[in-house]
Coordinates of C-alpha atoms in Angstrom, one line a residue:
X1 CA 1.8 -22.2 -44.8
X2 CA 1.1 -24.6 -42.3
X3 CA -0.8 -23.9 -38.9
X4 CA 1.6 -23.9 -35.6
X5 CA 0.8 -27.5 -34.3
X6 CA 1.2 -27.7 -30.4
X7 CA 3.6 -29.9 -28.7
X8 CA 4.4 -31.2 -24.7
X9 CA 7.4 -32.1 -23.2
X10 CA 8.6 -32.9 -19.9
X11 CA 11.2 -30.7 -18.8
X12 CA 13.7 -33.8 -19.0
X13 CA 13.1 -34.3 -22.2
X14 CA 13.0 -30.8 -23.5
X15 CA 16.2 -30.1 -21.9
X16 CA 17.9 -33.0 -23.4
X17 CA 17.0 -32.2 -26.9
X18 CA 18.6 -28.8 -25.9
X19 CA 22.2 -30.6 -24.6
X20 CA 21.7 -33.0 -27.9
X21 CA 21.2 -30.1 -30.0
X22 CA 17.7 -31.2 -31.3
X23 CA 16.8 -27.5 -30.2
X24 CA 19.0 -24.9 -31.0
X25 CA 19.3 -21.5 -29.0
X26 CA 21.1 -19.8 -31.4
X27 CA 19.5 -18.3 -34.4
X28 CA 21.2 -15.6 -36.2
X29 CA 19.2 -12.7 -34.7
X30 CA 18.6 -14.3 -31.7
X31 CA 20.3 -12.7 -28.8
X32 CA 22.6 -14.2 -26.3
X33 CA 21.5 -17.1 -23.8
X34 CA 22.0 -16.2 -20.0
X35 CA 20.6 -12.4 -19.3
X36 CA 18.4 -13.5 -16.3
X37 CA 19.4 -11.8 -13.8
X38 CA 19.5 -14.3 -10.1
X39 CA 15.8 -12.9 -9.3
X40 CA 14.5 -14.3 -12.5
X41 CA 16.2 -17.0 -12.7
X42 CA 15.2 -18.3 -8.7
X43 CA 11.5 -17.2 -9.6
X44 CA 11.3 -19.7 -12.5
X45 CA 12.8 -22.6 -10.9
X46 CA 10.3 -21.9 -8.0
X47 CA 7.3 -22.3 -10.3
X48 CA 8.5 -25.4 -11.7
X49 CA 9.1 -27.1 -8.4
X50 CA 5.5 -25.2 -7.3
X51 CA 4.2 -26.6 -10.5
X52 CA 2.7 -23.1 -11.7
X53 CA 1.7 -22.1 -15.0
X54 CA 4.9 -20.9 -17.4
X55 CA 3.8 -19.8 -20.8
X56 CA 4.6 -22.4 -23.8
X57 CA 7.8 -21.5 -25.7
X58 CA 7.8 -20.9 -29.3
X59 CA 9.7 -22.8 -31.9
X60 CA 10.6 -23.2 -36.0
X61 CA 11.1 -26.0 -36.8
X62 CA 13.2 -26.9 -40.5
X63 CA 12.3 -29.3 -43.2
X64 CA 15.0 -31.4 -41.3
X65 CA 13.3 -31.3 -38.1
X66 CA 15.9 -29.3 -36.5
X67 CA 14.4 -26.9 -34.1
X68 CA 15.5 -23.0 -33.0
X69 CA 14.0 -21.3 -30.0
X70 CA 12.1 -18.4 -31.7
X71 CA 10.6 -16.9 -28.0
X72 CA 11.9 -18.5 -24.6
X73 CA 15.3 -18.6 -24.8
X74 CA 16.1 -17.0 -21.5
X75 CA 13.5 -19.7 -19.7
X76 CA 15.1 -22.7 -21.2
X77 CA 19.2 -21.4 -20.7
X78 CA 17.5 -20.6 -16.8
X79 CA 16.5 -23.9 -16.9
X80 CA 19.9 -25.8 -18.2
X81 CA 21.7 -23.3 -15.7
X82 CA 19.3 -25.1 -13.3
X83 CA 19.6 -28.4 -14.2
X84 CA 22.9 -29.1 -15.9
X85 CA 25.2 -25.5 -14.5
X86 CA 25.3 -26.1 -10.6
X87 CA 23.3 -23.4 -10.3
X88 CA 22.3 -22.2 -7.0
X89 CA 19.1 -20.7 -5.8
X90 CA 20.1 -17.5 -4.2
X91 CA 19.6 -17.0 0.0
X92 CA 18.0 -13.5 -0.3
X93 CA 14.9 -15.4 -2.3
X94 CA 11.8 -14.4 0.0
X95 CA 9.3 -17.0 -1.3
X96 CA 11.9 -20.5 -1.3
X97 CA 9.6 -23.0 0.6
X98 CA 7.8 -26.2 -1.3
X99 CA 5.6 -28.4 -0.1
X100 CA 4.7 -31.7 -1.5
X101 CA 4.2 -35.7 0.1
X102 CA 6.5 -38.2 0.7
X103 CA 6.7 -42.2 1.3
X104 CA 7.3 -42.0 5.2
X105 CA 10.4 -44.5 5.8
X106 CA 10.9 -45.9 8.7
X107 CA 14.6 -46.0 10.5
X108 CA 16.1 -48.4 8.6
X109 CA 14.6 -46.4 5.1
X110 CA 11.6 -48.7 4.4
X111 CA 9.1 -47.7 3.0
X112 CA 6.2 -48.0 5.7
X113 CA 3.0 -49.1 5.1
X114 CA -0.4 -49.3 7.2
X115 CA -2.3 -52.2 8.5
X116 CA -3.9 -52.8 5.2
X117 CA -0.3 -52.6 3.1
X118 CA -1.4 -48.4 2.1
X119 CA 1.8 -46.7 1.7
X120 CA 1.7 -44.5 4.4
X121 CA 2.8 -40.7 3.0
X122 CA 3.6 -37.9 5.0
X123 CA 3.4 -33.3 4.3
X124 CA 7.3 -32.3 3.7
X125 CA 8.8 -28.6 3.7
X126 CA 11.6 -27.8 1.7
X127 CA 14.0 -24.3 1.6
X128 CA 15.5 -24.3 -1.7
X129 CA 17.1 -21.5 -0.6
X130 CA 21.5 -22.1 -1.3
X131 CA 20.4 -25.2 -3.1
X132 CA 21.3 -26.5 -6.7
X133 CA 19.5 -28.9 -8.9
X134 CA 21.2 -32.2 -6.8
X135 CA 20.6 -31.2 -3.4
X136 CA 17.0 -31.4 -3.9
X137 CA 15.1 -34.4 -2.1
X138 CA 14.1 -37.4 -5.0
X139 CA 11.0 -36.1 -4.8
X140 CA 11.2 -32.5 -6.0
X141 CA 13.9 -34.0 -8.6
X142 CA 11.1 -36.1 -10.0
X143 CA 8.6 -32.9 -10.0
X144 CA 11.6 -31.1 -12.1
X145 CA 12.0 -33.5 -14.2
X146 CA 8.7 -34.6 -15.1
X147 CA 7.4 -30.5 -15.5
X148 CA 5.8 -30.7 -18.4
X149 CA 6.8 -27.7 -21.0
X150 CA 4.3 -26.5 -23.6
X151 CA 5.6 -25.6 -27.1
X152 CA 4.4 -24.3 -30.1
X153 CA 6.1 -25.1 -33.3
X154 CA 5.7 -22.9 -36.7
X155 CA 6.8 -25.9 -39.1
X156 CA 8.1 -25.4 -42.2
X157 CA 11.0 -22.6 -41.3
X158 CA 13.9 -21.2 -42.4
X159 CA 16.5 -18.9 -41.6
X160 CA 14.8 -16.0 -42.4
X161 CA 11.5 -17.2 -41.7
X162 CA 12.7 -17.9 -38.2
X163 CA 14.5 -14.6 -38.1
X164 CA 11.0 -12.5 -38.8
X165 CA 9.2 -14.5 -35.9
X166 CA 11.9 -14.0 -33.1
X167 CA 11.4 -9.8 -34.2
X168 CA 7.5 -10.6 -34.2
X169 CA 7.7 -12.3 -30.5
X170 CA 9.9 -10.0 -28.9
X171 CA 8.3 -6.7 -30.5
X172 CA 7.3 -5.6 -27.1
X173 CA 7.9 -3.1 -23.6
X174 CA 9.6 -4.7 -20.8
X175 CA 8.1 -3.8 -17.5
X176 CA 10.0 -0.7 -16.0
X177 CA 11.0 -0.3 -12.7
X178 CA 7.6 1.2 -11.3
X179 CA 5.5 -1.7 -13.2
X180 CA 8.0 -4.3 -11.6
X181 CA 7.2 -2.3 -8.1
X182 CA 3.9 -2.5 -8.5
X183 CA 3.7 -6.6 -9.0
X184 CA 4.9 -6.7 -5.2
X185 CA 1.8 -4.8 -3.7
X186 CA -0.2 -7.6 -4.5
X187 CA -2.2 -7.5 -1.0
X188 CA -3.2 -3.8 -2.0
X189 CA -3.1 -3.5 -5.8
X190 CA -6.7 -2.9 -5.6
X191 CA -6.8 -0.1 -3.7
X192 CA -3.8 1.3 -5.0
X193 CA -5.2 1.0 -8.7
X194 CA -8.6 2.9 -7.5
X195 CA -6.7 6.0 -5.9
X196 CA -4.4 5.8 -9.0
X197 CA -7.8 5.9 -11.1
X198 CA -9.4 9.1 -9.6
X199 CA -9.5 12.7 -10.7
X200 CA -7.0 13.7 -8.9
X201 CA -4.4 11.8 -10.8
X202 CA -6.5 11.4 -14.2
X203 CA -7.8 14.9 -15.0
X204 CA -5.6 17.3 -13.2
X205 CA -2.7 17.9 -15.3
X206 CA -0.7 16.9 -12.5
X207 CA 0.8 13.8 -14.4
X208 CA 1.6 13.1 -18.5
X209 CA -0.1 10.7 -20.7
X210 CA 3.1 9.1 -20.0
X211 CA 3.1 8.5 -16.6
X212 CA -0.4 7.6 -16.5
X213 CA 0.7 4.3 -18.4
X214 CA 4.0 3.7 -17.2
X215 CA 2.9 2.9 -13.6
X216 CA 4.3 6.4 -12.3
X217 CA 1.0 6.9 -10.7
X218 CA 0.9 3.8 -8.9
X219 CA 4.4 4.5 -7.6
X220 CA 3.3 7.7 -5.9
X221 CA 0.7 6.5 -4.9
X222 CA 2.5 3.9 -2.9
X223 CA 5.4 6.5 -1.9
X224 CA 2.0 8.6 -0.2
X225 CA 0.8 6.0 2.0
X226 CA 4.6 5.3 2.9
X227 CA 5.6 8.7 3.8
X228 CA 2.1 9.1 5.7
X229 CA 2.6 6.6 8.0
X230 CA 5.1 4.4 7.7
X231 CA 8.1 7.4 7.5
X232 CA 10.5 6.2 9.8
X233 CA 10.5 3.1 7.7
X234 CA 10.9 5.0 4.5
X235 CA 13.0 3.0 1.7
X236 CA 13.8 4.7 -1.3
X237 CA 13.5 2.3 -4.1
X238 CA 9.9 1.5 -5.1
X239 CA 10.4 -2.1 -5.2
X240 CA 11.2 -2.0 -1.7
X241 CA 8.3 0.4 -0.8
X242 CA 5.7 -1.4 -2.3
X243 CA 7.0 -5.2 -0.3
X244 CA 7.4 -3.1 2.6
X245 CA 3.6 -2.4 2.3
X246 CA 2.2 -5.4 1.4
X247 CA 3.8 -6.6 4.7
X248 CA 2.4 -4.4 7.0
X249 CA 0.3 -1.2 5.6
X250 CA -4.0 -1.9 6.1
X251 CA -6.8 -1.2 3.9
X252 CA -7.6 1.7 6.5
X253 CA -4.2 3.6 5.0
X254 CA -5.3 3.2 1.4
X255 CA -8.6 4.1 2.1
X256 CA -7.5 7.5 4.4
X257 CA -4.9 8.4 1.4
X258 CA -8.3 8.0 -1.2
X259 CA -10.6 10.3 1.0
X260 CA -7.8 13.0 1.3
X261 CA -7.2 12.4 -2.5
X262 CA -10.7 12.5 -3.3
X263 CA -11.4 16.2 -0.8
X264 CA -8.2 17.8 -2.6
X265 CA -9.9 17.3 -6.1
X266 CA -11.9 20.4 -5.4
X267 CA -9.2 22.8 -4.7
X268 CA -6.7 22.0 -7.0
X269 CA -9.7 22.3 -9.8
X270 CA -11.0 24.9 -8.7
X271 CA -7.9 27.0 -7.9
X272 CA -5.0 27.5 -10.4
X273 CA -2.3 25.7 -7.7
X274 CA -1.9 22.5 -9.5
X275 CA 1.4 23.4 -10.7
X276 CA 2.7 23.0 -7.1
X277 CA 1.8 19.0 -7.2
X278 CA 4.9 17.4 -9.7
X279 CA 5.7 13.9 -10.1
X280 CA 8.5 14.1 -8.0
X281 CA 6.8 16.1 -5.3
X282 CA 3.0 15.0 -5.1
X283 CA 3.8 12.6 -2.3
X284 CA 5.2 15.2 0.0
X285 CA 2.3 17.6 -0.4
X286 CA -0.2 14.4 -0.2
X287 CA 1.5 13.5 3.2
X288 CA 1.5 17.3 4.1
X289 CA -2.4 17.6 3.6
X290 CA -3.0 14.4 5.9
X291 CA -1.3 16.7 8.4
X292 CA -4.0 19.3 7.6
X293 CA -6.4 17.2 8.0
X294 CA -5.4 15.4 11.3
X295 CA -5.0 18.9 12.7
X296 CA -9.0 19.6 11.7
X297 CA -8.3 22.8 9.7
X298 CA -10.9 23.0 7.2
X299 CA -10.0 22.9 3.7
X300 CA -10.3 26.5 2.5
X301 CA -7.4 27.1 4.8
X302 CA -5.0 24.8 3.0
X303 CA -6.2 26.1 -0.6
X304 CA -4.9 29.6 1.0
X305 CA -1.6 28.3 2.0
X306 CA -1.4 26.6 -0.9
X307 CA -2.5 30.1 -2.7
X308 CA 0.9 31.9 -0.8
X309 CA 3.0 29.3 -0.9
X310 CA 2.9 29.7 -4.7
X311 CA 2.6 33.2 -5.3
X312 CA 5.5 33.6 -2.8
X313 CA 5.7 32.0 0.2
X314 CA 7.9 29.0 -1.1
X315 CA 11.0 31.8 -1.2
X316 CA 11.0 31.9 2.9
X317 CA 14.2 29.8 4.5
X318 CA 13.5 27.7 7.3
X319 CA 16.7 27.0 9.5
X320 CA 18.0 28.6 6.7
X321 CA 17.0 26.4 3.7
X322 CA 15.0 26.6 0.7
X323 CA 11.9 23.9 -0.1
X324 CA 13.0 23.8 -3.7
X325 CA 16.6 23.5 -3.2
X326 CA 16.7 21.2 -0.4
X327 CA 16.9 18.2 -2.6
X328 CA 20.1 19.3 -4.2
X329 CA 21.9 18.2 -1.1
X330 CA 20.5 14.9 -1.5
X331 CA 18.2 12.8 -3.9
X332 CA 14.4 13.3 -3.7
X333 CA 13.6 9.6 -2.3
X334 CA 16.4 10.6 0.6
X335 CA 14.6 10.0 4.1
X336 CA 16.8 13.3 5.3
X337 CA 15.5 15.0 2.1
X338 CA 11.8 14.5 3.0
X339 CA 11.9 15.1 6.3
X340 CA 13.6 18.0 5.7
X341 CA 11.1 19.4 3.5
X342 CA 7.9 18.7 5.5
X343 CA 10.0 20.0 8.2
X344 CA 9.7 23.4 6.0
X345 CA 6.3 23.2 5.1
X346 CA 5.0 22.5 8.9
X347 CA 6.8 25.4 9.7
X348 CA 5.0 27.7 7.5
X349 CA 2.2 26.9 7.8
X350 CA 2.2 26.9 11.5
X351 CA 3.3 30.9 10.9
X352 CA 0.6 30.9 8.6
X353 CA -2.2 29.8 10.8
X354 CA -0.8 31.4 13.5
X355 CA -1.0 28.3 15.3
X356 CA 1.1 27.6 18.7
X357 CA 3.5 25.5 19.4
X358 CA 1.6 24.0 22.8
X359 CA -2.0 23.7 20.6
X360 CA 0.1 20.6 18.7
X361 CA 1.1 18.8 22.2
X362 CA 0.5 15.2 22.8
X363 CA -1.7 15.4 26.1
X364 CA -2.4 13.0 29.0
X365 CA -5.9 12.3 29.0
X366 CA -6.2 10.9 32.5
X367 CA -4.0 13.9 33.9
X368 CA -6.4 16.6 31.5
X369 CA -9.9 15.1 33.4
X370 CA -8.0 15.7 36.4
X371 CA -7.1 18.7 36.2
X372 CA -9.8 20.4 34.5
X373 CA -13.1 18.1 35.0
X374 CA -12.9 16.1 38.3
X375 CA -9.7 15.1 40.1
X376 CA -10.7 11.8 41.7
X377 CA -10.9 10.0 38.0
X378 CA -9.1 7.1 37.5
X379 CA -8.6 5.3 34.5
X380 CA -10.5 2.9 34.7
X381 CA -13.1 5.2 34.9
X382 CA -12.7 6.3 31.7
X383 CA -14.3 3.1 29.6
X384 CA -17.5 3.8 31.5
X385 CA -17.8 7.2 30.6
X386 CA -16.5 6.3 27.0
X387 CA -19.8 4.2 26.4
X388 CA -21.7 6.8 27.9
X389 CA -20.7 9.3 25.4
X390 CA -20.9 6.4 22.1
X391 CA -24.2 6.4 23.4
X392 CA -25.1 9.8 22.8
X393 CA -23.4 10.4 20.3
X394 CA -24.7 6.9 17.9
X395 CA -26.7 9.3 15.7
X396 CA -23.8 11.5 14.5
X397 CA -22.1 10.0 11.7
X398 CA -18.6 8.3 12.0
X399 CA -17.0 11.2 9.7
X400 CA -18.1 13.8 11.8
X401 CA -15.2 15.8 13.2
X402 CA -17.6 15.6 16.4
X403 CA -15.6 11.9 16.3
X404 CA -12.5 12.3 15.2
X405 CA -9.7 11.2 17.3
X406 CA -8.0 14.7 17.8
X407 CA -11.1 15.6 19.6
X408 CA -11.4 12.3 21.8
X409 CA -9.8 13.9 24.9
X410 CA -12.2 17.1 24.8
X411 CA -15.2 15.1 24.1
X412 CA -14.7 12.4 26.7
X413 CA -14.3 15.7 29.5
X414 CA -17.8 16.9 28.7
X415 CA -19.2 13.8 28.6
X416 CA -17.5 13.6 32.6
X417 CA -18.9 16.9 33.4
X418 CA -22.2 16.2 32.1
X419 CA -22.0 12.8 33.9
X420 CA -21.6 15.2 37.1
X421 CA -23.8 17.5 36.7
X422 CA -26.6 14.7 35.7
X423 CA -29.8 16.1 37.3
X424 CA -29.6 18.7 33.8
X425 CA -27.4 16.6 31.7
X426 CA -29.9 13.6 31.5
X427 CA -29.5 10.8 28.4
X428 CA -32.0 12.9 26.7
X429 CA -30.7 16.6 26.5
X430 CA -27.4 15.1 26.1
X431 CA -28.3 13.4 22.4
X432 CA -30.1 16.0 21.4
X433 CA -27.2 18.9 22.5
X434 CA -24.7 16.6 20.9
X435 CA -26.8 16.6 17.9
X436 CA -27.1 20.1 18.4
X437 CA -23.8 21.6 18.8
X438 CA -22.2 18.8 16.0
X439 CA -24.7 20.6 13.3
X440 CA -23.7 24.0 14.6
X441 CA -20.0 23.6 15.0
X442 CA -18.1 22.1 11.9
X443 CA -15.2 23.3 13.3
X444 CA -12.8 22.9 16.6
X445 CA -10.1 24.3 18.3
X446 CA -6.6 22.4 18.5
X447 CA -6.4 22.9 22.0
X448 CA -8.4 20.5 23.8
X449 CA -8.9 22.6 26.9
X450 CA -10.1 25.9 24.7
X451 CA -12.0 23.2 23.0
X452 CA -13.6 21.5 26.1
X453 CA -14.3 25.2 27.6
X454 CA -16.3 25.8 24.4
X455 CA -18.5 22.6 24.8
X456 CA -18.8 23.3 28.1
X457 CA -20.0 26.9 28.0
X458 CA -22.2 25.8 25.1
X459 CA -24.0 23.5 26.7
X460 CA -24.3 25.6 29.9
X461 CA -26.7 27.6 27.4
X462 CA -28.3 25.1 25.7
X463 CA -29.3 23.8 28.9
X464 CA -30.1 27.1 30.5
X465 CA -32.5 27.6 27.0
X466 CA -33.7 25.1 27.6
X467 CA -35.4 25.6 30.7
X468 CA -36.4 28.9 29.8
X469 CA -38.5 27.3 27.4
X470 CA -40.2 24.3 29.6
X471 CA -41.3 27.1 32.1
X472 CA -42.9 29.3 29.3
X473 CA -44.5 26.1 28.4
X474 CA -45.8 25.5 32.2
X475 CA -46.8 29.1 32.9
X476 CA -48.5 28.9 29.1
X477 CA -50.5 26.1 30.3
X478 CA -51.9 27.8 33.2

């Protein structure tokens, strides 16, 4: 049998030999020409006209020389659509713009030409966006036309020969709709595939063999960083979540999704609650647990809740609904449904922690200094005293809940106080208490003023220690 022998084609030519019947389209198993959808079809005219990469087509070829399409029919019927049908590219195309040069005429459509008779060219846009095949520029007709198609052609056919190569070629697993999701995160595929990667996904029995492969994974994963901080531009298909984040999520999401991921390993291997994370639910408990975390309750807490929740606490309405049944009144990607059900797990656990309503308050941080630190601050003010406390605080690390934005309001009034009270609170005392108090303290109180009045009193001791010990020192010395 002979070897496949390659063969090139400009699109003109190849299409023509379609029209003429050279090439066939319809072998007896083949199926029928024209099921592209719009999508695929605009996508495929785009990277001729680009002049990307399309793979070659396959062919057998007959002892006459006649030729069937064995694996490409739906790119070459696309491209007669194209080309011969009136077909037109479709406005809701988000990538429609191609660039390439043109002879610069002048008003009269002459071609112009420098001082030394060079052509002069010029950069041209063009929206093929609503446009068929003849309202392209002469240019991008030519580009079309002379495309150049790669074939490969099993010589030698016949009917049934043909017949067992179009099964060989198309013996394979369309993308689903998760895998076709996941093509549009391009600007975060990366980090999305290294969350998807972790033990937390992987090893937990959370997810099926299945939905390992089947880009499941990557579609929560996506649906997390949505729900955590993009919410109240939730979409509910995945192919619109994942171009809504290429658009505008940041590295910085993915990579505060990965920590969390990476902190929840522990509990859910170490404690028999991994039942609670399902497929359909993972993202709402991942976007719960950022909450957790923002708030600066320490992990054992969460495995707790997480402990009652299962073993009972899941069966307590909230404004008189269930978390399991809420999502019969809607479907599980619904933005009411989601809300609805953090809305019930921020509610217990709020009852659980016995935590009040005026600890979760945004607060005014120039009206706090003033009312609890030194009423004459402004806020301009405040940048000063922010450098002050970097500076004291440059040898704890950036993790360090010591840093974390919840605390920024407390922090910054101590820092004003000690700024105050400077004859004790010199540059000295004040890295080494910070160092102090961050290694003793891994903890912190919601409420920014219980919070600054425990800093405060702290350091009133440390400082008060302090010079207990420098005048043991003196009297030692004498």
């Amino acid at each position: 049998m002979a070897k496949p022998r390659k063969q090139i084609y400009t699109m003109d030519m190849y299409l023509k030999k379609i029209k003429d019947k050279d090439i066939r389209d319809n072998a007896d198993v083949q199926r029928m020409a024209g099921a592209w959808k719009n999508g695929q079809i605009n996508e495929l005219v785009y990277t001729v006209l680009s002049e990307d990469y399309i793979p070659p087509i396959i062919l057998g070829e007959e002892k006459s020389s006649q030729l069937w399409i064995i694996d490409g029919l739906q790119r070459s019927s696309s491209l007669m659509r194209y080309r011969y049908g009136n077909y037109k590219i479709s406005s809701v195309m988000e990538n429609s713009i191609i660039f390439y040069r043109s002879k610069k005429n002048d008003s009269n459509g002459n071609i112009m030409e420098d001082e030394e008779g060079n052509i002069i060219w010029e950069n041209v846009a063009f929206d093929i966006k609503n446009k068929t095949y003849e309202e392209l520029p002469d240019e991008l007709k030519k580009r079309f036309n002379e495309y150049q198609i790669d074939t490969v052609i099993h010589e030698q056919c016949n009917m049934k020969r043909i017949s067992t190569l179009i099964k060989r070629y198309n013996n394979h697993t369309s993308m689903n709709t998760a895998q076709k999701a996941f093509t549009h995160i391009d600007n975060f595929a990366k980090e999305t595939r290294k969350i998807s990667n972790t033990d937390f996904f992987s090893l937990s029995g959370i997810f099926s063999e299945t939905e390992k492969i089947n880009g499941t994974v990557e579609r929560v994963v996506l649906e997390s960083v949505m729900c955590m901080f993009h919410l109240d531009k939730w979409k509910t298909s995945a192919m619109n979540i994942a171009k809504y984040l290429n658009a505008n999520s940041n590295k910085e999401e993915f990579h505060k999704l990965d920590s969390n991921v990476h902190r929840l390993e522990k509990i859910i291997f170490n404690k028999d609650i991994a039942s609670i994370f399902t497929a359909k639910d993972t993202f709402i408990w991942l976007t719960f647990y950022n909450k957790f975390v923002d708030m600066g309750v320490e992990d054992v807490k969460f495995t707790e809740f997480l402990q009652a929740f299962k073993n009972g606490l899941r069966n307590k309405k909230v404004d008189g609904k269930l978390f399991d049944v809420i999502d019969k009144e809607g479907s599980t990607k619904d933005k009411a449904v989601i809300i609805a059900k953090l809305h019930i797990l921020e509610t217990l656990m709020y009852e659980f922690l016995h935590i009040k309503e005026k600890d979760l308050e945004e607060v005014d941080m120039v009206e706090f200094i003033k009312e609890n630190v030194d009423s004459d601050i402004s806020e301009e003010d405040l940048d000063y005293h922010g450098d002050n406390l970097k500076a004291w605080t440059v040898g704890i690390g950036e993790k360090s809940k010591i840093n974390e934005e919840k605390n920024k309001i407390s922090m910054l009034a101590i820092s004003i106080y000690a700024f105050k009270n400077d004859e004790d609170c010199d540059d000295e005392t004040m890295i080494e208490w910070f160092a102090d108090y961050e290694s003793r303290n891994k903890t912190y109180k919601l409420n920014q003023k219980e919070n600054y009045l425990q800093m405060k009193l702290d350091l009133k001791k440390y400082i008060a220690n302090r010079k207990k010990l420098d005048n043991y020192e003196i009297q030692f010395i004498h």
